[in-house]
Backbone as XML, in Angstrom:
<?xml version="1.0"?>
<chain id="A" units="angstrom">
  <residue number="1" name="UNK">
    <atom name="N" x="50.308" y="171.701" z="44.770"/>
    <atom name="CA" x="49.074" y="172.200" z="44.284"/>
    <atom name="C" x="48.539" y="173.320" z="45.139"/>
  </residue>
  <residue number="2" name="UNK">
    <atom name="N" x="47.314" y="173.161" z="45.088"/>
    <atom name="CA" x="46.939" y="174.564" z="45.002"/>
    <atom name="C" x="46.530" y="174.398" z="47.198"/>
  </residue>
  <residue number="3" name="UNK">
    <atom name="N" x="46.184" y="173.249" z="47.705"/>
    <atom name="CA" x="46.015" y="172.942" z="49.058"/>
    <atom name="C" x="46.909" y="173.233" z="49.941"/>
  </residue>
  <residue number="4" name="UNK">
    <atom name="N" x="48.564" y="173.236" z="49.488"/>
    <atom name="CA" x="49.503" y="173.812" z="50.324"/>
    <atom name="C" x="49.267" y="175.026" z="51.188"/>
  </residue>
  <residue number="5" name="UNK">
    <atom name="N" x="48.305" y="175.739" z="51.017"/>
    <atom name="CA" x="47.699" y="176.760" z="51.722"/>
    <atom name="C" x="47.031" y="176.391" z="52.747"/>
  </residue>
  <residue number="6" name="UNK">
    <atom name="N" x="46.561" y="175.401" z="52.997"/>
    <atom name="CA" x="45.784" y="174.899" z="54.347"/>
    <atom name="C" x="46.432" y="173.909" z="54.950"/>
  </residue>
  <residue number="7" name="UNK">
    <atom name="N" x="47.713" y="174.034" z="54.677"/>
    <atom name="CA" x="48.360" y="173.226" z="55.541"/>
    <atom name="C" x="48.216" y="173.476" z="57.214"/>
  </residue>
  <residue number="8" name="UNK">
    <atom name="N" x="48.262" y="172.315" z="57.791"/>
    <atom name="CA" x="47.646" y="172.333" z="59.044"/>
    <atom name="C" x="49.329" y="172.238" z="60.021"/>
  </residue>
  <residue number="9" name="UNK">
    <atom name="N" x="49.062" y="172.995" z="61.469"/>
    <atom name="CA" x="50.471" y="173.260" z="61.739"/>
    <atom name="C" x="49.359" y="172.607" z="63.344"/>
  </residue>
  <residue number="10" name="UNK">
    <atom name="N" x="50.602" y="171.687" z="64.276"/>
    <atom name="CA" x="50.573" y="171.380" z="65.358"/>
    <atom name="C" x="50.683" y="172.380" z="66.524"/>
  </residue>
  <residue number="11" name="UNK">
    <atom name="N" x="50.160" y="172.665" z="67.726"/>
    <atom name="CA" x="50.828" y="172.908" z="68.589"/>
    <atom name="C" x="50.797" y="172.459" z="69.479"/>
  </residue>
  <residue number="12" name="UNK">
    <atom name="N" x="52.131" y="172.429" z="70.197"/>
    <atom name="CA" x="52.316" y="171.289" z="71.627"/>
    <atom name="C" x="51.667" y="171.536" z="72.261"/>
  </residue>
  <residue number="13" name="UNK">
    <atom name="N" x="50.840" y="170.963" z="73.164"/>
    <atom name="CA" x="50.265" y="170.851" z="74.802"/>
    <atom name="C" x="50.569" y="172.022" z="75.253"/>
  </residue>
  <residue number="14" name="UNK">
    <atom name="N" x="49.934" y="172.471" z="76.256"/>
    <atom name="CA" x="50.385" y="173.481" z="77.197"/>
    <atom name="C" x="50.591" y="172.892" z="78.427"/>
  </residue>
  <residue number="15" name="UNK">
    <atom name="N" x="51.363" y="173.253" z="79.351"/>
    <atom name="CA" x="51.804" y="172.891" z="80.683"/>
    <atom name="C" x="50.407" y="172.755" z="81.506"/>
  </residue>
  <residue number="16" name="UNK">
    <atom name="N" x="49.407" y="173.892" z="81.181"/>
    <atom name="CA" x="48.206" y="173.425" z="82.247"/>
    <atom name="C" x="47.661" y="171.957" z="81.545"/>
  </residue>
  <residue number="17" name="UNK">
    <atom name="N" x="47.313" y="171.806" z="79.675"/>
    <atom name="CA" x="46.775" y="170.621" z="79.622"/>
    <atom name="C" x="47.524" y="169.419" z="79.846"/>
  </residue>
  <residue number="18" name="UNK">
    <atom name="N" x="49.096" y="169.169" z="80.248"/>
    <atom name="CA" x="49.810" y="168.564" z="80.703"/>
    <atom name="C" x="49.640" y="167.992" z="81.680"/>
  </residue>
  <residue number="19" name="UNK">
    <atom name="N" x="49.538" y="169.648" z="83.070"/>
    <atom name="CA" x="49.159" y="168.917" z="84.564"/>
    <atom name="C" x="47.863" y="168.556" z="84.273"/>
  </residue>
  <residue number="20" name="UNK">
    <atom name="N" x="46.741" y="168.819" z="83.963"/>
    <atom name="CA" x="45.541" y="168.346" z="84.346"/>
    <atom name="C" x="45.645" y="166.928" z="83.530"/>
  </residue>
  <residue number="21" name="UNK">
    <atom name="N" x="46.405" y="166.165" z="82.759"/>
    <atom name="CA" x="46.302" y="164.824" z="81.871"/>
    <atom name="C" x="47.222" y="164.142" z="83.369"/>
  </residue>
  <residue number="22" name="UNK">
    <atom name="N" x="48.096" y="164.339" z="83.645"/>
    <atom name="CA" x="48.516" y="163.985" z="85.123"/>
    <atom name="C" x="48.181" y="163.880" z="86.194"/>
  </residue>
  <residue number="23" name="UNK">
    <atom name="N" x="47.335" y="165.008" z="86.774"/>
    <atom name="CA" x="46.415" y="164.741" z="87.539"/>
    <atom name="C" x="45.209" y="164.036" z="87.461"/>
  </residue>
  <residue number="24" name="UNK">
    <atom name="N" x="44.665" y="163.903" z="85.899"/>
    <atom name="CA" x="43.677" y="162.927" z="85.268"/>
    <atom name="C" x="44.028" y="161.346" z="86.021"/>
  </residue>
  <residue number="25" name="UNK">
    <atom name="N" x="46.025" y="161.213" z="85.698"/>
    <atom name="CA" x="46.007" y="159.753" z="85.710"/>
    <atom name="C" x="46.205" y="159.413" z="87.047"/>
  </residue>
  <residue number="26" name="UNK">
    <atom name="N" x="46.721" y="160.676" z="88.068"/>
    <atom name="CA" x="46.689" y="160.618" z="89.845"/>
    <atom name="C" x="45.596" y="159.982" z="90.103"/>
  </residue>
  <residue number="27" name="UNK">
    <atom name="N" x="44.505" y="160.727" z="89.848"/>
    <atom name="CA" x="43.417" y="160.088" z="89.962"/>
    <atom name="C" x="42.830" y="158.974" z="89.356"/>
  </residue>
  <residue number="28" name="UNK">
    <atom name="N" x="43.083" y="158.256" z="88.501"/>
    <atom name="CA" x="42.733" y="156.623" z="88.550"/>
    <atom name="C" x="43.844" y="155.907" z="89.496"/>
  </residue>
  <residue number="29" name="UNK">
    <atom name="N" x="44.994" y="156.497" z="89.248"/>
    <atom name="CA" x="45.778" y="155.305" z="90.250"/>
    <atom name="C" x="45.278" y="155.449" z="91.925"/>
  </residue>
  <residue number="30" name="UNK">
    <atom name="N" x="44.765" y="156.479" z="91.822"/>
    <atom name="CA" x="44.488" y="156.485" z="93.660"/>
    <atom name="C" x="43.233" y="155.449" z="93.954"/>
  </residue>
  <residue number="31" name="UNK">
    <atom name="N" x="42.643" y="155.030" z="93.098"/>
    <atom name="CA" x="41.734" y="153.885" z="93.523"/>
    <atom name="C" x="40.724" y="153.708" z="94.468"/>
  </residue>
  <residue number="32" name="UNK">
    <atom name="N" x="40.882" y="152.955" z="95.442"/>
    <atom name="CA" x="39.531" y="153.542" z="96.085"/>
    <atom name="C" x="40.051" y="154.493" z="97.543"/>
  </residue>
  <residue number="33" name="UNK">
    <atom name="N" x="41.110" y="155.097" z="97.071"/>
    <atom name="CA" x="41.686" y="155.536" z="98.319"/>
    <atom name="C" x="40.993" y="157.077" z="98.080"/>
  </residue>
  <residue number="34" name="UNK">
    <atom name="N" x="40.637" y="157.806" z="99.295"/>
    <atom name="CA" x="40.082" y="159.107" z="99.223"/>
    <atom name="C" x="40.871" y="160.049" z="99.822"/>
  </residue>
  <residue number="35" name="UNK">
    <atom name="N" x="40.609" y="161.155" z="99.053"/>
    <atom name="CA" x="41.298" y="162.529" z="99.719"/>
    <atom name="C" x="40.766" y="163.329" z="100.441"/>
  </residue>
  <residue number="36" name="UNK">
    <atom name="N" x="40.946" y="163.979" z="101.305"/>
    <atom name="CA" x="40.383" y="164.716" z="102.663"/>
    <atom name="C" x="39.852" y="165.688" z="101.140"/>
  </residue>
  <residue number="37" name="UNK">
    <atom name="N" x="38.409" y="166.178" z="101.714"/>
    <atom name="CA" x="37.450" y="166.954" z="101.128"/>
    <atom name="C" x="38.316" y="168.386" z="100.369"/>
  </residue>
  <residue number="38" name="UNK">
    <atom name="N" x="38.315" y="168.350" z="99.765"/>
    <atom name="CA" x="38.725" y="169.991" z="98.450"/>
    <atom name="C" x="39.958" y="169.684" z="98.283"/>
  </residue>
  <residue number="39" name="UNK">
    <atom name="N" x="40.358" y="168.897" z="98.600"/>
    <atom name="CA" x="41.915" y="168.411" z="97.845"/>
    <atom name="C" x="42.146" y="168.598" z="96.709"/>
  </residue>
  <residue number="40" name="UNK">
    <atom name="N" x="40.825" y="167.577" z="96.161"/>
    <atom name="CA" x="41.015" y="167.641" z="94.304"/>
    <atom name="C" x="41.048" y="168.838" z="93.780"/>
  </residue>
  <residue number="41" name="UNK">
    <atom name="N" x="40.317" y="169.621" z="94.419"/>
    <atom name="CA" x="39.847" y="171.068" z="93.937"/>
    <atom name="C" x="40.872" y="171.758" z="93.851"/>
  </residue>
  <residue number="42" name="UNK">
    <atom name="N" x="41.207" y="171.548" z="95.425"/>
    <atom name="CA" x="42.829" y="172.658" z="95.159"/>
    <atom name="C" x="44.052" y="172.331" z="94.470"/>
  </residue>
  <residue number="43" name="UNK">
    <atom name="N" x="44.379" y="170.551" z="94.119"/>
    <atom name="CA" x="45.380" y="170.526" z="93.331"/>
    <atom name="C" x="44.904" y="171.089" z="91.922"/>
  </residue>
  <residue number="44" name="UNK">
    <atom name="N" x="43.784" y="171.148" z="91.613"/>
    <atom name="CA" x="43.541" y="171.243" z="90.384"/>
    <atom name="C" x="43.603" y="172.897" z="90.146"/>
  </residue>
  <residue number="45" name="UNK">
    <atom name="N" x="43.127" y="174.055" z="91.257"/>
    <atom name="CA" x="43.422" y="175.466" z="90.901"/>
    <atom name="C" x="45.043" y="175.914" z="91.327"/>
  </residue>
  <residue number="46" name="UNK">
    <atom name="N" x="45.610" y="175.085" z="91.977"/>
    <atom name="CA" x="47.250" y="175.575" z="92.319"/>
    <atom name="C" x="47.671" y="174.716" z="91.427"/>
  </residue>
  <residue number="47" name="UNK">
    <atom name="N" x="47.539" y="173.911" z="90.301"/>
    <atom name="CA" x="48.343" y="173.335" z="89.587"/>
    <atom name="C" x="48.085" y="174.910" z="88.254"/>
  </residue>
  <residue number="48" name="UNK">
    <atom name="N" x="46.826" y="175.036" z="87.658"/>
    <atom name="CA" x="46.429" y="175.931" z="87.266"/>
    <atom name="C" x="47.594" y="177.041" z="87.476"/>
  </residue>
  <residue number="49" name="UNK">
    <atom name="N" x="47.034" y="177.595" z="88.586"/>
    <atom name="CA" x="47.479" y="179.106" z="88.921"/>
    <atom name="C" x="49.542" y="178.651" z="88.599"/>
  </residue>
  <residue number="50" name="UNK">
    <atom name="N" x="50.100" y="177.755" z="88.789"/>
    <atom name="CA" x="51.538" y="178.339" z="88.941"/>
    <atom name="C" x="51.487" y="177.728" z="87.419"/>
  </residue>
  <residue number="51" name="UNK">
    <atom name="N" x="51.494" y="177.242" z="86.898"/>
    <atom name="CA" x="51.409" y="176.844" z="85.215"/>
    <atom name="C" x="51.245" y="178.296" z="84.245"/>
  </residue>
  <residue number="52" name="UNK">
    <atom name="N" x="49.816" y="179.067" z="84.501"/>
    <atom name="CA" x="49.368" y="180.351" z="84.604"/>
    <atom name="C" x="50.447" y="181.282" z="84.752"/>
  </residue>
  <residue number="53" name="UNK">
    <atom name="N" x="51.298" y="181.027" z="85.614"/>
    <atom name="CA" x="52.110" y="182.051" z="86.377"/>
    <atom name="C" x="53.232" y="181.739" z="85.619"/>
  </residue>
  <residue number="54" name="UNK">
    <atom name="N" x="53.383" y="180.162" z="85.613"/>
    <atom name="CA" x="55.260" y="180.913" z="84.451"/>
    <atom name="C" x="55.330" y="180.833" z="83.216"/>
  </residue>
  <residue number="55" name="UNK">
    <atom name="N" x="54.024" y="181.079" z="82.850"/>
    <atom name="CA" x="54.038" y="181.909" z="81.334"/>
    <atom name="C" x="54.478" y="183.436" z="81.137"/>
  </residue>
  <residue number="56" name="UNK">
    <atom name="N" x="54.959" y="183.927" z="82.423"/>
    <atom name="CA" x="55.521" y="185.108" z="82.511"/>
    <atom name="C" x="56.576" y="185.279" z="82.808"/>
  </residue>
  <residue number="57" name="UNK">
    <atom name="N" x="57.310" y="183.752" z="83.120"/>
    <atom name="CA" x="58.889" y="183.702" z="83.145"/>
    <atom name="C" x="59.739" y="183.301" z="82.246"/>
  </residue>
  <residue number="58" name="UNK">
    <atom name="N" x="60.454" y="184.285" z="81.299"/>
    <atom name="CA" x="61.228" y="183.610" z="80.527"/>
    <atom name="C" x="62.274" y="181.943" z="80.898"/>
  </residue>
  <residue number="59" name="UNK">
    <atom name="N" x="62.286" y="181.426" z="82.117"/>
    <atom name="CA" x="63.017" y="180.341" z="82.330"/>
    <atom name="C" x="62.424" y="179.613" z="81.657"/>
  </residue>
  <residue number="60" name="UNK">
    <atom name="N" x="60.326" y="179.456" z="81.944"/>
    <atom name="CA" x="60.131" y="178.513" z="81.397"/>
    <atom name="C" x="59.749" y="177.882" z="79.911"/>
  </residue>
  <residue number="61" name="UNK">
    <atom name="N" x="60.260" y="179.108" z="79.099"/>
    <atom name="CA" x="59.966" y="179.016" z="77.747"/>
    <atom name="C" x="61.048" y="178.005" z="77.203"/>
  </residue>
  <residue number="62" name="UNK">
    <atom name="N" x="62.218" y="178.271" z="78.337"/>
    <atom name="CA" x="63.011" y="177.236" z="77.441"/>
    <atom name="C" x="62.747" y="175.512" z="78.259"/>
  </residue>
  <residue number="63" name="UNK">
    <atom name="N" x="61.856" y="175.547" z="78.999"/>
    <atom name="CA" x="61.231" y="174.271" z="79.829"/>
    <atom name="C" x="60.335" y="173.635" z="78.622"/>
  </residue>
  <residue number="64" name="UNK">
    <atom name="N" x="60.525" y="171.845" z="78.792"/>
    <atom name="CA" x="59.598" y="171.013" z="78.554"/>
    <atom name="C" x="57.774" y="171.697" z="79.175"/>
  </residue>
  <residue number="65" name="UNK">
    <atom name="N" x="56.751" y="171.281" z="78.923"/>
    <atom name="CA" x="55.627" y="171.976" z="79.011"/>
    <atom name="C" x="55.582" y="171.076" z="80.172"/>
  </residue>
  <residue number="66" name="UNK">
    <atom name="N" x="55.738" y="169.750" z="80.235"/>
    <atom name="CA" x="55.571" y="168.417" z="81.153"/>
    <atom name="C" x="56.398" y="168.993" z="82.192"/>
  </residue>
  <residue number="67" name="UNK">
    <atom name="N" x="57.861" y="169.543" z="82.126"/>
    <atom name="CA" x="58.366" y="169.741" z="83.599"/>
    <atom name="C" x="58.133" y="170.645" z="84.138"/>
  </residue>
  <residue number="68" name="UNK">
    <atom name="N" x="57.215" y="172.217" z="83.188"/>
    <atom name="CA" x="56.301" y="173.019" z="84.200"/>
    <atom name="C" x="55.591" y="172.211" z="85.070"/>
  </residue>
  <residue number="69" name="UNK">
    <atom name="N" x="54.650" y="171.421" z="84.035"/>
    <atom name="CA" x="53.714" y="170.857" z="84.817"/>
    <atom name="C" x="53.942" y="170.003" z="86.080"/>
  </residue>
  <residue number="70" name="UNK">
    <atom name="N" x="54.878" y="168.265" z="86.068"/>
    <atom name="CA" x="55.173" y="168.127" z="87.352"/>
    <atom name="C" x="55.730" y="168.588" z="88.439"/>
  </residue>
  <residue number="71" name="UNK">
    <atom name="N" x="56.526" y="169.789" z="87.572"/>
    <atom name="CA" x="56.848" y="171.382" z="89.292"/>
    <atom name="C" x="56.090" y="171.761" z="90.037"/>
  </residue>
  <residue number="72" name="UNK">
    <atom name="N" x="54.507" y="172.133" z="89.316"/>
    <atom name="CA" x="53.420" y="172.463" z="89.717"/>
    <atom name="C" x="52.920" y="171.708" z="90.626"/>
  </residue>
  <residue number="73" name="UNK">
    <atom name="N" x="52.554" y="170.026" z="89.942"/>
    <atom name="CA" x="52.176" y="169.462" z="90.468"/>
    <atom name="C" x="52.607" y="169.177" z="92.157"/>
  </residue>
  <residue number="74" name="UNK">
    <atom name="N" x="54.080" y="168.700" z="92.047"/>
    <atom name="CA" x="55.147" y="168.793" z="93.261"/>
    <atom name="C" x="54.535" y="169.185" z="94.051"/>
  </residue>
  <residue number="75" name="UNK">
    <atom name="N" x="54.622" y="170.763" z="93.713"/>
    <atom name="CA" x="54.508" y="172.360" z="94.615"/>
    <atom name="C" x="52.806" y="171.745" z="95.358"/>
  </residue>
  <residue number="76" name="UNK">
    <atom name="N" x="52.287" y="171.664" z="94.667"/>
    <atom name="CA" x="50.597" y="171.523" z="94.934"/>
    <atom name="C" x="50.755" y="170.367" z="96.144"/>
  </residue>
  <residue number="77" name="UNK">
    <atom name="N" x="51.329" y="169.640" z="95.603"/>
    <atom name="CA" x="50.997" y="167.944" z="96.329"/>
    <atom name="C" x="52.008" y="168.204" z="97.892"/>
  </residue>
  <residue number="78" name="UNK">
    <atom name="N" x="52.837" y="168.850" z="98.004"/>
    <atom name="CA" x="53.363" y="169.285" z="99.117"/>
    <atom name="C" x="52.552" y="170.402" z="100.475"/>
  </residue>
  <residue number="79" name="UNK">
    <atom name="N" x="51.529" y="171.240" z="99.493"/>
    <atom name="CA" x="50.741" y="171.972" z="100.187"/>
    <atom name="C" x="49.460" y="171.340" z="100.650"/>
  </residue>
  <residue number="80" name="UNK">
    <atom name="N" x="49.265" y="169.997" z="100.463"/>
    <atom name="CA" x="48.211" y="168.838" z="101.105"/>
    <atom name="C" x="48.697" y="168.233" z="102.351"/>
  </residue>
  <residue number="81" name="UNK">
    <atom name="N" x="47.500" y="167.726" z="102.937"/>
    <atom name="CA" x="47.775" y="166.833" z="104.298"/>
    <atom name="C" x="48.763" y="165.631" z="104.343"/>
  </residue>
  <residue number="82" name="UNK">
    <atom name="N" x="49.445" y="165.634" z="105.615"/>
    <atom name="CA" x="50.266" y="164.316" z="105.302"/>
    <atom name="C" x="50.248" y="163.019" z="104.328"/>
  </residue>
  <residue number="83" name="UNK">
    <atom name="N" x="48.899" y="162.689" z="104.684"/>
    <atom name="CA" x="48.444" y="161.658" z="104.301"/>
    <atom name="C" x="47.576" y="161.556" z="102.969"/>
  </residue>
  <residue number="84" name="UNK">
    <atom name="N" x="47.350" y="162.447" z="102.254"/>
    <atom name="CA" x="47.419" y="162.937" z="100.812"/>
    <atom name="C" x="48.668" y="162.979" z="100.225"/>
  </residue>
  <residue number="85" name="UNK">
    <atom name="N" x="49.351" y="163.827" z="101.119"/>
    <atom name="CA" x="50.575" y="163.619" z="100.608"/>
    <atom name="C" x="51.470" y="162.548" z="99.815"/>
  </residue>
  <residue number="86" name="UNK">
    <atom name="N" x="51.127" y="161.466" z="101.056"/>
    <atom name="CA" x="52.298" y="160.764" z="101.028"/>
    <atom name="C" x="51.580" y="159.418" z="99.896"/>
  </residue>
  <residue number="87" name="UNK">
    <atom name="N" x="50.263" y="159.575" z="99.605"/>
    <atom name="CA" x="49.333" y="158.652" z="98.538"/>
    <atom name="C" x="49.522" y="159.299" z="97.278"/>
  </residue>
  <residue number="88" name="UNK">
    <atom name="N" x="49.456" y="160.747" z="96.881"/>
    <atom name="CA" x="50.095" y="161.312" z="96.112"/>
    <atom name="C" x="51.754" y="161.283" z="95.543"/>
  </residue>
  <residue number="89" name="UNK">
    <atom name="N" x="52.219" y="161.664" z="96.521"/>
    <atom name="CA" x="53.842" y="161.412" z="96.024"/>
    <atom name="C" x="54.083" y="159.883" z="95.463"/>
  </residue>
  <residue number="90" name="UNK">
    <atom name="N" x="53.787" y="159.312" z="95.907"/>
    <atom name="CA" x="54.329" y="157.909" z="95.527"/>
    <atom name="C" x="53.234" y="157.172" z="93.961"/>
  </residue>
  <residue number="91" name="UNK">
    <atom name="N" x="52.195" y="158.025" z="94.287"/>
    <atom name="CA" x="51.619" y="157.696" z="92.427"/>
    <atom name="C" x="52.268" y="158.585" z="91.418"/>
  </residue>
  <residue number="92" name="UNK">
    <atom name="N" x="52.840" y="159.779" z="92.076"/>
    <atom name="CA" x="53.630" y="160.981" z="91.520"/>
    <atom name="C" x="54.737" y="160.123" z="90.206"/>
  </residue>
  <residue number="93" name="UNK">
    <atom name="N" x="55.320" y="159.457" z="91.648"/>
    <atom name="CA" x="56.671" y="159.049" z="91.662"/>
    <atom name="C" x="56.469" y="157.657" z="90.309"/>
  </residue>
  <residue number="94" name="UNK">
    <atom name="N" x="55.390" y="157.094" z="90.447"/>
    <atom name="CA" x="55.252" y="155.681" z="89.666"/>
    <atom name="C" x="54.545" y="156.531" z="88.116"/>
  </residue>
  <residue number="95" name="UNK">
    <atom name="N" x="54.007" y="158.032" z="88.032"/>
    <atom name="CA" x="53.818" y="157.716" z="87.098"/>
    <atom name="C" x="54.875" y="158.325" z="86.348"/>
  </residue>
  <residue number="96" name="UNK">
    <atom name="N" x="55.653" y="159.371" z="86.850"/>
    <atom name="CA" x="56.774" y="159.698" z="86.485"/>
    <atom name="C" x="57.766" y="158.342" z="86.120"/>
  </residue>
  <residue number="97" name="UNK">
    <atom name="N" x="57.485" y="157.364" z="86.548"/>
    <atom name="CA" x="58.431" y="156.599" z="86.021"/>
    <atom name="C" x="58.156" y="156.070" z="84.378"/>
  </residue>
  <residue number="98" name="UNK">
    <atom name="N" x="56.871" y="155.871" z="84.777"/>
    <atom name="CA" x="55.903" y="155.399" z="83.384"/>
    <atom name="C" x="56.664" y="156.062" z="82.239"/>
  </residue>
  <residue number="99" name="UNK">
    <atom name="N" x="56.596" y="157.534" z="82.172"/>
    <atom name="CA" x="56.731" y="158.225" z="81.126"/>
    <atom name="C" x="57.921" y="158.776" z="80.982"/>
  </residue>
  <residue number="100" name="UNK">
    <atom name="N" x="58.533" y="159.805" z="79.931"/>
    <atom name="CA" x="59.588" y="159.510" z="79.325"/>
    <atom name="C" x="59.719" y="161.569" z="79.824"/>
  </residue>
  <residue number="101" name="UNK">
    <atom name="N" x="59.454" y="161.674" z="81.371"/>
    <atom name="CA" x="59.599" y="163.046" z="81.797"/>
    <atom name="C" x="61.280" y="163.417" z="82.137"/>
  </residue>
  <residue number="102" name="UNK">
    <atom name="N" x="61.483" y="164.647" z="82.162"/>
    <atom name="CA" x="62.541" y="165.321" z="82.435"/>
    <atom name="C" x="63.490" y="164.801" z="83.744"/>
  </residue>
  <residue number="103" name="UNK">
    <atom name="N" x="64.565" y="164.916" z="83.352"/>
    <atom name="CA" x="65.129" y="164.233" z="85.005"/>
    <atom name="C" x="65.143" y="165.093" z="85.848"/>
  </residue>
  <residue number="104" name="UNK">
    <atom name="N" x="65.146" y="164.223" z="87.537"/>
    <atom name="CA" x="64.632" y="164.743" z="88.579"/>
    <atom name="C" x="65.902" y="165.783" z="88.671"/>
  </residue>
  <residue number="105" name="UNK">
    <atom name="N" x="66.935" y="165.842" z="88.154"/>
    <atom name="CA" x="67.267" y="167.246" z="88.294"/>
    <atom name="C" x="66.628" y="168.535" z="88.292"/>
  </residue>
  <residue number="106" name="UNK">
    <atom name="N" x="66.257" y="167.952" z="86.726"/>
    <atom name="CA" x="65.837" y="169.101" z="85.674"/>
    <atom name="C" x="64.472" y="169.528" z="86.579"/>
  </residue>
  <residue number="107" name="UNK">
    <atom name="N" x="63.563" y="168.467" z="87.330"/>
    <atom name="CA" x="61.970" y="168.652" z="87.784"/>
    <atom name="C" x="62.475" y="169.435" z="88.949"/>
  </residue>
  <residue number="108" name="UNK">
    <atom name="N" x="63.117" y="169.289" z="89.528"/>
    <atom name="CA" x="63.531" y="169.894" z="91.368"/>
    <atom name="C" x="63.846" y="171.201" z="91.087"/>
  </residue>
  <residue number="109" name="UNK">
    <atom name="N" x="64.919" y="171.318" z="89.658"/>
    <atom name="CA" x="65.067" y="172.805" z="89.816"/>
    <atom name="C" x="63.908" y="173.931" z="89.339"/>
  </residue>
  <residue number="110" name="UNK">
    <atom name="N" x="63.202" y="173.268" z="88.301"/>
    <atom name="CA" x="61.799" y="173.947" z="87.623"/>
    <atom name="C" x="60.564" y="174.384" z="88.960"/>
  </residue>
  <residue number="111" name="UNK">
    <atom name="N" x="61.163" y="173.226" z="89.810"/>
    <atom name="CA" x="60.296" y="173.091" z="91.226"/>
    <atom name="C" x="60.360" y="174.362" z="92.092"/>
  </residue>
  <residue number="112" name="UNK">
    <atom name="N" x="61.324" y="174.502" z="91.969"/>
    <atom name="CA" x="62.106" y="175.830" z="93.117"/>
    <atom name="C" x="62.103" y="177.123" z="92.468"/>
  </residue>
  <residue number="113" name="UNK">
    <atom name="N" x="61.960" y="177.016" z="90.947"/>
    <atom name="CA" x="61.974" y="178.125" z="90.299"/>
    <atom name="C" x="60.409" y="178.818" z="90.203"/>
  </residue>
  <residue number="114" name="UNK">
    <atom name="N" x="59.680" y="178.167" z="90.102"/>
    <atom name="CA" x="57.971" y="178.063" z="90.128"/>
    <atom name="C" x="57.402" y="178.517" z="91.845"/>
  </residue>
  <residue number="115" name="UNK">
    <atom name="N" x="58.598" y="178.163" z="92.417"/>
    <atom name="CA" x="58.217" y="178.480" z="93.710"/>
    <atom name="C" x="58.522" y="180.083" z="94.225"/>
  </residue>
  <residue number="116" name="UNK">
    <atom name="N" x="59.645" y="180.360" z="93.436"/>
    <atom name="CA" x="59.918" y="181.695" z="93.716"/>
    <atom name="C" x="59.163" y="183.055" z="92.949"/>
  </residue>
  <residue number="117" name="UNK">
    <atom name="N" x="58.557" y="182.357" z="92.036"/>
    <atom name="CA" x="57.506" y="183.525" z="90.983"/>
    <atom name="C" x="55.943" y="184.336" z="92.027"/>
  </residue>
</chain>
């Protein structure tokens, strides 16, 4: 009929609303544990900014939007204090297990590639 014209078309997530739904869930699993002051802030503009940034690399067009995003994330959570760090990586690590993300091949090399842009 005549409605086939308003057919409604999806589009996937973007890698930034990806990391920030990830970093959403970092942050409930961290619990009552706290992060040294502007942490949040800065994972949240360096997850941004390299997400931002390889929309200008053809590698990552042919990337999952999710394994921009936990590259980013990685990259970010490595440029924090030890001890952020190491409360981060390991909720990293559990929620990556949760979900049905890219293998840690595929994340390490997106990792290194994001790093060189």
């Amino acid at each position: 009929g005549r409605n086939h014209k308003f057919a409604w078309r999806m589009c996937p997530p973007t890698s930034l609303q990806v990391g920030y739904q990830v970093l959403s869930l970092l942050l409930v699993k961290l619990e009552n544990r706290t992060l040294e002051r502007g942490t949040w802030e800065f994972l949240r503009d360096e997850v941004a900014f390299q997400t931002e940034s390889a929309v200008r690399d053809y590698y990552f067009t042919t990337q999952r939007p999710s394994t921009t995003a936990i590259a980013a994330i990685m990259n970010a959570i490595e440029q924090v204090n030890q001890v952020d760090y190491e409360h981060l990586t390991t909720i990293l690590l559990c929620i990556m297990e949760e979900f049905a993300f890219d293998s840690s091949r595929k994340l390490l090399e997106a990792r290194e590639h994001l790093q060189c842009i």
